[in-house]
PDB file of C-alpha atoms in Angstrom:
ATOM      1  CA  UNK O 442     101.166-138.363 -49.090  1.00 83.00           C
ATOM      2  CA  UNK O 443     100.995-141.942 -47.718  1.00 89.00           C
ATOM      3  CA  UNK O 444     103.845-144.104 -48.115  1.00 94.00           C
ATOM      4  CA  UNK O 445     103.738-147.874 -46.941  1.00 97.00           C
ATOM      5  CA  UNK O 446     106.632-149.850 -46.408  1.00 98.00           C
ATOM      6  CA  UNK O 447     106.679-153.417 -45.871  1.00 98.00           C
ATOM      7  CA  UNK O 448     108.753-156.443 -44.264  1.00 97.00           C
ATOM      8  CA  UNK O 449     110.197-158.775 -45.106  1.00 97.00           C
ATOM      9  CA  UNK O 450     110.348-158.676 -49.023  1.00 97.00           C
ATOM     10  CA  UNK O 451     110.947-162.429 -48.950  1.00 98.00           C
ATOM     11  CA  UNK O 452     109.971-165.240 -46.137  1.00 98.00           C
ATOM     12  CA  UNK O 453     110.286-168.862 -46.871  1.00 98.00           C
ATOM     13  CA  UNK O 454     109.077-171.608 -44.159  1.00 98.00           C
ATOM     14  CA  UNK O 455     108.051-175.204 -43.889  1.00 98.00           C
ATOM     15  CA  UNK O 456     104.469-176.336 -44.496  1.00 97.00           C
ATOM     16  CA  UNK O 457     102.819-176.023 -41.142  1.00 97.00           C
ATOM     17  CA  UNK O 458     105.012-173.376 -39.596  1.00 97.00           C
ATOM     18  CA  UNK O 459     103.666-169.619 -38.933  1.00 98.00           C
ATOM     19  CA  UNK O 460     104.394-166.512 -41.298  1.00 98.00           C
ATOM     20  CA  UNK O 461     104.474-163.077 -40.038  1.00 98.00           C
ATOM     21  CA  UNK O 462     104.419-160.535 -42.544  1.00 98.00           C
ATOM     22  CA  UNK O 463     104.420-156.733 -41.195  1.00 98.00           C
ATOM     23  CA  UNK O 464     103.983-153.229 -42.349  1.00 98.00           C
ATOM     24  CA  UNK O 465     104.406-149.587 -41.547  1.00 98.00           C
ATOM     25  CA  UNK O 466     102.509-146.397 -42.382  1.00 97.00           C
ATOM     26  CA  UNK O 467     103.050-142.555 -42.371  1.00 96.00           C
ATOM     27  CA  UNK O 468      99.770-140.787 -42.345  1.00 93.00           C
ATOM     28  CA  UNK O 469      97.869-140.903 -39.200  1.00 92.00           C
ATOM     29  CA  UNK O 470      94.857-140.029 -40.837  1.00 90.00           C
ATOM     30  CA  UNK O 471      94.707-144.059 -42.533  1.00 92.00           C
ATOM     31  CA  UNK O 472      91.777-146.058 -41.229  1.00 92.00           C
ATOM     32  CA  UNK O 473      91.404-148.366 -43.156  1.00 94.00           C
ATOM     33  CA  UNK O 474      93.987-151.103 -43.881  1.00 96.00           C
ATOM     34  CA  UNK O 475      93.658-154.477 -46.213  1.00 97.00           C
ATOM     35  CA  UNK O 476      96.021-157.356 -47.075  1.00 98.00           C
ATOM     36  CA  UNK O 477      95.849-158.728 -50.521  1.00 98.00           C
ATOM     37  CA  UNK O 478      97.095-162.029 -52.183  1.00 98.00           C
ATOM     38  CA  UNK O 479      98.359-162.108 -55.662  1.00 98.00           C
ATOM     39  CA  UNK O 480      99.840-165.327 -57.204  1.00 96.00           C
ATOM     40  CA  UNK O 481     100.667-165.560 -60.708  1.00 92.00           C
ATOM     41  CA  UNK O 482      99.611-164.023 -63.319  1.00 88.00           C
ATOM     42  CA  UNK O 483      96.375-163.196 -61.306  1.00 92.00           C
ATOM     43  CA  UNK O 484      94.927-159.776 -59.672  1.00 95.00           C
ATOM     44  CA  UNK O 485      95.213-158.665 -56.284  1.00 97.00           C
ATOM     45  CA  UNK O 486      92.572-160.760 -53.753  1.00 97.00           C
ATOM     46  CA  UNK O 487      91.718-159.291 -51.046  1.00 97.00           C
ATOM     47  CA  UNK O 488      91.818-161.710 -47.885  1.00 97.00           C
ATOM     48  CA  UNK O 489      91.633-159.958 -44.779  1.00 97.00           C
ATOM     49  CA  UNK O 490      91.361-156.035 -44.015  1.00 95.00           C
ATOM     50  CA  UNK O 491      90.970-154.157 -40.649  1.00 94.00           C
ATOM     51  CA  UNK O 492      89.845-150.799 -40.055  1.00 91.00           C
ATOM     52  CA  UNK O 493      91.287-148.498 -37.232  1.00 85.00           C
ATOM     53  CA  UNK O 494      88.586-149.041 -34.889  1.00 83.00           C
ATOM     54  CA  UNK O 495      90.155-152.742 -33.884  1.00 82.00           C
ATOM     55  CA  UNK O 496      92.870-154.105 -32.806  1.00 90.00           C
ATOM     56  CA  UNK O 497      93.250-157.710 -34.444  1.00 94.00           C
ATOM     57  CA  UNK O 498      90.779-159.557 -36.649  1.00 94.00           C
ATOM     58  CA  UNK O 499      90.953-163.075 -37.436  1.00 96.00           C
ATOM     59  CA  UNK O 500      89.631-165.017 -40.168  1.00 94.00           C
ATOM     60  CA  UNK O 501      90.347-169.068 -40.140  1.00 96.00           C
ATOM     61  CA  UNK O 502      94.042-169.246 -40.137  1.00 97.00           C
ATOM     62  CA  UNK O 503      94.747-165.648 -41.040  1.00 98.00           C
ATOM     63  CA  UNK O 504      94.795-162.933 -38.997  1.00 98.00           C
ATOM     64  CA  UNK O 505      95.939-158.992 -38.857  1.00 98.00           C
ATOM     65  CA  UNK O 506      96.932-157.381 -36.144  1.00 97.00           C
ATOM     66  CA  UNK O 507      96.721-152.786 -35.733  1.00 96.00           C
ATOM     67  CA  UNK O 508      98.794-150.617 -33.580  1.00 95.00           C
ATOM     68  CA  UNK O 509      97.547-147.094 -34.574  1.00 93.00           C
ATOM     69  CA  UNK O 510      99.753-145.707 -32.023  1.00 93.00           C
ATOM     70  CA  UNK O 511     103.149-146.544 -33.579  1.00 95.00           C
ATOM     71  CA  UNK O 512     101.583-146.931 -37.005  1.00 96.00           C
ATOM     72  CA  UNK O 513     102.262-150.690 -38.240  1.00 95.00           C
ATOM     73  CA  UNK O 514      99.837-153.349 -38.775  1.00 97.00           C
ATOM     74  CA  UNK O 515     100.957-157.276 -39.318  1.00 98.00           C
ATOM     75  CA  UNK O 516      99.846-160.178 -41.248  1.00 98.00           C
ATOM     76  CA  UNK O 517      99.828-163.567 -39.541  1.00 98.00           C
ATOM     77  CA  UNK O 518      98.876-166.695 -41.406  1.00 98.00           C
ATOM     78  CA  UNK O 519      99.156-170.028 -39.264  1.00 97.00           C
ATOM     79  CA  UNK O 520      99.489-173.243 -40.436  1.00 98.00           C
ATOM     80  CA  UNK O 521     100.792-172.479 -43.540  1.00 98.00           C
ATOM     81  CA  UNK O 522      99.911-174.806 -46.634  1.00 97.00           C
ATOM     82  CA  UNK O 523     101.883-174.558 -50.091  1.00 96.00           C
ATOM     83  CA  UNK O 524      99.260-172.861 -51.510  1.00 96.00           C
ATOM     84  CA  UNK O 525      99.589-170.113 -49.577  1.00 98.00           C
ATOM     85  CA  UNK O 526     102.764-169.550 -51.883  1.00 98.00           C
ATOM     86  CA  UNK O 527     102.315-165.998 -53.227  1.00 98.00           C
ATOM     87  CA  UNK O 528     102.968-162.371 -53.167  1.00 98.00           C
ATOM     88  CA  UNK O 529     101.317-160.440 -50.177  1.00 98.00           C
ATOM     89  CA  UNK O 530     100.336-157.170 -50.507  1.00 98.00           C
ATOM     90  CA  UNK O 531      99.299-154.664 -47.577  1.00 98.00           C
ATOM     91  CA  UNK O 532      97.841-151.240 -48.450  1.00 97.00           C
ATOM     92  CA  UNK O 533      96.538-148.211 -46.037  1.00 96.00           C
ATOM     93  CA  UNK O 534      93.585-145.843 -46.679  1.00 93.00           C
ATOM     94  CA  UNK O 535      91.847-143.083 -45.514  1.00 86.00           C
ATOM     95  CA  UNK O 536      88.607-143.616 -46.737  1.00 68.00           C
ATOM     96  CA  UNK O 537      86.989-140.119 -47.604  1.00 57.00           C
ATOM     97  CA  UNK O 538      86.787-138.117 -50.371  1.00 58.00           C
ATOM     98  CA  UNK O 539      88.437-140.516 -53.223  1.00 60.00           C
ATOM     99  CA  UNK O 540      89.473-144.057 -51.396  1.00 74.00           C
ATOM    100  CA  UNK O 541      92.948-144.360 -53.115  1.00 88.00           C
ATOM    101  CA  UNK O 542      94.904-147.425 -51.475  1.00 94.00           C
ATOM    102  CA  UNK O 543      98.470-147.111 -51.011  1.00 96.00           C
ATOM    103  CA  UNK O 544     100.439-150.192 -51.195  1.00 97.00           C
ATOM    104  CA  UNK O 545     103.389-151.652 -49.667  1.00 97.00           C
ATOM    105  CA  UNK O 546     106.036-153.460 -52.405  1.00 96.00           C
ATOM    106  CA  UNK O 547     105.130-156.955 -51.341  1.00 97.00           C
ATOM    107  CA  UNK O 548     106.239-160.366 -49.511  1.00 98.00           C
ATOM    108  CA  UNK O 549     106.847-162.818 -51.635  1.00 98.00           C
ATOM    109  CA  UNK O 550     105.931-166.269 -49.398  1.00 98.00           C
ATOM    110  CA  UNK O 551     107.236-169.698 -50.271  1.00 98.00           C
ATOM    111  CA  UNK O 552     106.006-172.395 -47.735  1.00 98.00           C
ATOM    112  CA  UNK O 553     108.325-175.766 -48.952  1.00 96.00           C
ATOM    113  CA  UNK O 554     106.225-179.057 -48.209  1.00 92.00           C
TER     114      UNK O 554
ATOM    115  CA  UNK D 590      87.234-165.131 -57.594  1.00 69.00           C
ATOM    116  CA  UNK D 591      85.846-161.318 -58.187  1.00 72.00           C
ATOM    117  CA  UNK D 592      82.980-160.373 -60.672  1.00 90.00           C
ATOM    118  CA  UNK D 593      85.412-157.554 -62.165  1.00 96.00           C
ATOM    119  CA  UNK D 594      86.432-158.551 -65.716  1.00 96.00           C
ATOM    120  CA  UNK D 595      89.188-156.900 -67.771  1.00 97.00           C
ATOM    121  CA  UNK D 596      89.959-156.925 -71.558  1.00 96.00           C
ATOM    122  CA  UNK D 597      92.326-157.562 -73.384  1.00 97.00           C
ATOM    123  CA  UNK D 598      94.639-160.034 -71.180  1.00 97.00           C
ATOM    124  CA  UNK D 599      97.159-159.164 -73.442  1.00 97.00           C
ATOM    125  CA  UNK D 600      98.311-156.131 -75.264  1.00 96.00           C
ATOM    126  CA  UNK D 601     101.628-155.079 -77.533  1.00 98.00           C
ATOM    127  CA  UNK D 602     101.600-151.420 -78.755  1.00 98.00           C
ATOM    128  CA  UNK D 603     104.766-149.772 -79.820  1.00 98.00           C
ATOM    129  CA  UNK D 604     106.073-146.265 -78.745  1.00 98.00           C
ATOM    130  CA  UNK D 605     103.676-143.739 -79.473  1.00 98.00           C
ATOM    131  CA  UNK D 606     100.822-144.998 -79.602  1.00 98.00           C
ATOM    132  CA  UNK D 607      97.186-145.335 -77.870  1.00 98.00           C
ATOM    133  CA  UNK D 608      95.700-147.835 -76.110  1.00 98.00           C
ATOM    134  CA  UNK D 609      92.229-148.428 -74.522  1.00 98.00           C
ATOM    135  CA  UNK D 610      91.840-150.737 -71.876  1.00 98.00           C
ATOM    136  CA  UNK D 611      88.376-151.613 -70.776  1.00 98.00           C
ATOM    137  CA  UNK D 612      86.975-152.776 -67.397  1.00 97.00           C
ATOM    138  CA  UNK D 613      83.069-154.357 -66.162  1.00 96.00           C
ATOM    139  CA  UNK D 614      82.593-153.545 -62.514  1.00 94.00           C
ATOM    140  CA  UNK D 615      81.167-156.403 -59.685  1.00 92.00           C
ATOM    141  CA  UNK D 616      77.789-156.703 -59.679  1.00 90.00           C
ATOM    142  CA  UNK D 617      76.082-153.675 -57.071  1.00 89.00           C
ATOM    143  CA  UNK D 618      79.548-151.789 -57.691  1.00 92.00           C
ATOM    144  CA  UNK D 619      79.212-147.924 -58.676  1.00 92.00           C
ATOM    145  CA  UNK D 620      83.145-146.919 -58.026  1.00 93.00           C
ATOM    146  CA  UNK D 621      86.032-148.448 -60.522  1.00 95.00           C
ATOM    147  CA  UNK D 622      89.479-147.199 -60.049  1.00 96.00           C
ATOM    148  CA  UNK D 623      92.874-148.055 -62.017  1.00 98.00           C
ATOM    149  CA  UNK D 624      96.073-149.341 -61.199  1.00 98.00           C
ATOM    150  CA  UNK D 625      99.470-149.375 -62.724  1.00 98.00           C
ATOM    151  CA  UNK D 626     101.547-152.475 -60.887  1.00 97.00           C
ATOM    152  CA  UNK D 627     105.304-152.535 -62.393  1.00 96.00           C
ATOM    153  CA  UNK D 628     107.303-155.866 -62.214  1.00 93.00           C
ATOM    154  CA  UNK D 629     107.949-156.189 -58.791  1.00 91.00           C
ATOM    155  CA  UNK D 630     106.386-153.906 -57.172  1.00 94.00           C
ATOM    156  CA  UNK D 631     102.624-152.632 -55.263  1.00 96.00           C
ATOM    157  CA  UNK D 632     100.235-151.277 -57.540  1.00 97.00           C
ATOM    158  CA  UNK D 633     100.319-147.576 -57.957  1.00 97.00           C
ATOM    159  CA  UNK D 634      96.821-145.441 -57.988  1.00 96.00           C
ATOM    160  CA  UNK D 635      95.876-143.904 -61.611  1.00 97.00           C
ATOM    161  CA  UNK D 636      92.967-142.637 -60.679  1.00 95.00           C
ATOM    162  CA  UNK D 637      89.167-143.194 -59.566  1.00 94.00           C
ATOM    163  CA  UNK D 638      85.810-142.873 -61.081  1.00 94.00           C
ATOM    164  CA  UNK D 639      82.145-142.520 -59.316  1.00 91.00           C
ATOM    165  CA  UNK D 640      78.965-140.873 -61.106  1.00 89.00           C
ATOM    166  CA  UNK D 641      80.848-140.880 -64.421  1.00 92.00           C
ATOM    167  CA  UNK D 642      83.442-138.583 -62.986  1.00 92.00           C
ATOM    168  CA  UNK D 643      86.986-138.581 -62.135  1.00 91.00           C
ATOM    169  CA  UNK D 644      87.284-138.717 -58.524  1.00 87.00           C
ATOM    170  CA  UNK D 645      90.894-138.413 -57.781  1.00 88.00           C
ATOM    171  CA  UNK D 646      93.757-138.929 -59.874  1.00 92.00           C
ATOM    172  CA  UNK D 647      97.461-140.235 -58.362  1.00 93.00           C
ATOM    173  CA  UNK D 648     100.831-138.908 -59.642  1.00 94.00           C
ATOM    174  CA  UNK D 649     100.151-140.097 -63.722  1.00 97.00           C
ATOM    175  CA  UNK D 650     100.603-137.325 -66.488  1.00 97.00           C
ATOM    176  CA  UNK D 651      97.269-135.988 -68.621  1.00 96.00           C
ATOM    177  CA  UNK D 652      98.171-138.376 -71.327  1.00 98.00           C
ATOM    178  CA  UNK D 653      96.280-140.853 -68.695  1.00 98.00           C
ATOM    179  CA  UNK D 654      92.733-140.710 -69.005  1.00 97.00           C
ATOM    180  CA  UNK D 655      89.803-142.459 -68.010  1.00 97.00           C
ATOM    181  CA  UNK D 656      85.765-142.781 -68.727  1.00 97.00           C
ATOM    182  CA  UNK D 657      83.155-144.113 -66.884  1.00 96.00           C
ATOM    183  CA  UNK D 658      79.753-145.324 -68.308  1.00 95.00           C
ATOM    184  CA  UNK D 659      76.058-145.404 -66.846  1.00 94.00           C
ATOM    185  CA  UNK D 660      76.555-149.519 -66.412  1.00 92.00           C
ATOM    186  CA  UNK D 661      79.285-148.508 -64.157  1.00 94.00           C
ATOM    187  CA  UNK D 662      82.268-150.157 -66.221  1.00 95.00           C
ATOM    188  CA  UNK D 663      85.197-147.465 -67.545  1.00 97.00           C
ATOM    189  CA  UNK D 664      87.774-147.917 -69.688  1.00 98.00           C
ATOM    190  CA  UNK D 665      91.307-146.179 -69.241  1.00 98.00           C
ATOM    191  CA  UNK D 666      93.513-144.656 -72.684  1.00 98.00           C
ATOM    192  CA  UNK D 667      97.078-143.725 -72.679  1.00 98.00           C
ATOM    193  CA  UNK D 668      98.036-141.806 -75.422  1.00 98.00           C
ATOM    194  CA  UNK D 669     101.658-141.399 -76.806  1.00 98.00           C
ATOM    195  CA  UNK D 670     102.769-144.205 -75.017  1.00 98.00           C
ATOM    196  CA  UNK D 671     106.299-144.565 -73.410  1.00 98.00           C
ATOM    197  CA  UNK D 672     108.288-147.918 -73.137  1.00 97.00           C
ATOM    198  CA  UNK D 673     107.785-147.498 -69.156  1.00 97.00           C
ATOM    199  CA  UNK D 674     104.377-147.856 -69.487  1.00 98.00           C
ATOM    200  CA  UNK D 675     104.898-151.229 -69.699  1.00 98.00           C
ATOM    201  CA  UNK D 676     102.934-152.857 -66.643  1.00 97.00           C
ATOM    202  CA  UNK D 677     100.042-154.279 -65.848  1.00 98.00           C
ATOM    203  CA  UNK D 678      96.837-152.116 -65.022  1.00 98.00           C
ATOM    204  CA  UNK D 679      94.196-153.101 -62.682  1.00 98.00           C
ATOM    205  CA  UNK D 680      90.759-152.350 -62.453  1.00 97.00           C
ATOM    206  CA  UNK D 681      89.195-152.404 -58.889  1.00 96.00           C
ATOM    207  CA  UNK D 682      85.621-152.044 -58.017  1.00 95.00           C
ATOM    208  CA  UNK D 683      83.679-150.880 -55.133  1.00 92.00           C
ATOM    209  CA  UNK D 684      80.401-149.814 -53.551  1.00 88.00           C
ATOM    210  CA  UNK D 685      79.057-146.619 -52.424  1.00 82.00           C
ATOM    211  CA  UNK D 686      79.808-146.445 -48.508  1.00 79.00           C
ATOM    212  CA  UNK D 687      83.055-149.116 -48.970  1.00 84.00           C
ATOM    213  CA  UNK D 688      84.700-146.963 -51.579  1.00 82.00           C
ATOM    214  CA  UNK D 689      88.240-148.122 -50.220  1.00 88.00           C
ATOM    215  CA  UNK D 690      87.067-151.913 -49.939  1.00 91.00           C
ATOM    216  CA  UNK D 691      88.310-152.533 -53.354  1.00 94.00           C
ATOM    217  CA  UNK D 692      88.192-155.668 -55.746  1.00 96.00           C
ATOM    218  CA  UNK D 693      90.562-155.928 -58.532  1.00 97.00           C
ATOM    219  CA  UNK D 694      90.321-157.726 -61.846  1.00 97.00           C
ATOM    220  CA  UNK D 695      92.874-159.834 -63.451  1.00 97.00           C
ATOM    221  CA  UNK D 696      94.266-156.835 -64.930  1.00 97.00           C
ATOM    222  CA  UNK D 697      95.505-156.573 -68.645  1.00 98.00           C
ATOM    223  CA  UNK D 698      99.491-156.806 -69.627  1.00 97.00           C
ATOM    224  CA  UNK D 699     100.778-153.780 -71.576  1.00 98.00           C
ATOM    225  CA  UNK D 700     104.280-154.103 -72.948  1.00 98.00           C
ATOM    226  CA  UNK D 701     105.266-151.241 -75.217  1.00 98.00           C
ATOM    227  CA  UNK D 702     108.698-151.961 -77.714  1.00 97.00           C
TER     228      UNK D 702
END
């Protein structure tokens, strides 16, 4: 099956600087491949998601980037605010039959003011 | 914020015993699948429901089951539980034609002594 793995497992940075957060998946067949926030005590959110048919997507100051060829997609938030203190999550799907989303174990990001 | 509600917030069962855990899909949502998210780490597929019916299940023993109702909101049971079923389990919810585009719920802590 799919397996996910994800970089770094902790990043801390200074309130304005840019976070990079990046992930790697096995099954070629994925398409489809969203970024979620979680902060505490809270579900998943989902804040950004790409699909294999583009390259980078950007939404304000978040934005993901796709390789399908060497199979990793990253998470790049600019600008960083404190609130953007959380745990990241990136998954990978393939999208037919039963959409089951793999997940990577998570980034935990503290921006310091 | 999503429209997908969860209940309870909180639950303490002790070994052996079964719990129901109930879920209200977003508004326009006909898909609701479960999550089991350990401390620490991604969440981990349970399995999915669509038309009432189980529509995949992940790597989770029989003693896992779900149900779906005509409103579209499901509830999932464990029976005979185990102390590592302590976790929290999230609902996500999504529409026909975006099945993988999911949107997850607060979820509901399970601790089992």
């Amino acid at each position: 099956g799919e397996n996910v793995e994800q970089h770094p497992s902790t990043l801390s940075v200074q309130e304005g600087d840019s976070a990079v957060i990046k992930c790697t998946y096995s099954d070629s067949a994925s398409n489809y491949f969203p970024w979620y926030k979680q902060e505490l005590g809270k579900g998943p959110q989902l804040i950004i998601d790409i699909r294999s048919n583009v390259g980078e997507k950007k939404d304000q100051r978040i934005a993901v980037t796709l390789n399908k060829t060497a199979k990793h997609f990253s998470l790049h938030i600019t600008e960083t605010q404190p609130e953007d203190s959380a745990v990241y999550f990136c998954a990978a799907s393939k999208g037919s039959g039963y959409s089951t989303l793999t997940f990577g174990k998570g980034t935990m990001l503290l921006v310091s003011p | 914020e999503t429209g997908v509600t969860q209940s309870p917030t909180h639950l303490i069962k002790t070994r052996g015993q079964q719990v129901t855990l109930r879920c209200s899909s977003q508004s326009g949502h006909n898909t609701v699948s479960w999550y089991q998210q350990a401390l620490g780490q991604g969440p981990q597929f349970i399995f999915q429901y669509y038309r009432e019916e189980e529509n995949g299940r992940g790597n989770f023993p029989p003693r896992f089951s779900g149900l779906q109702f005509p409103n579209y909101s499901s509830e999932l049971n464990v029976n005979a539980l185990e102390l590592d079923d302590s976790a929290l389990y999230l609902c996500a919810s999504s529409r026909q034609g975006a099945r993988n585009e999911q949107y997850f719920g607060p979820g509901t802590r399970l601790t089992v002594t």
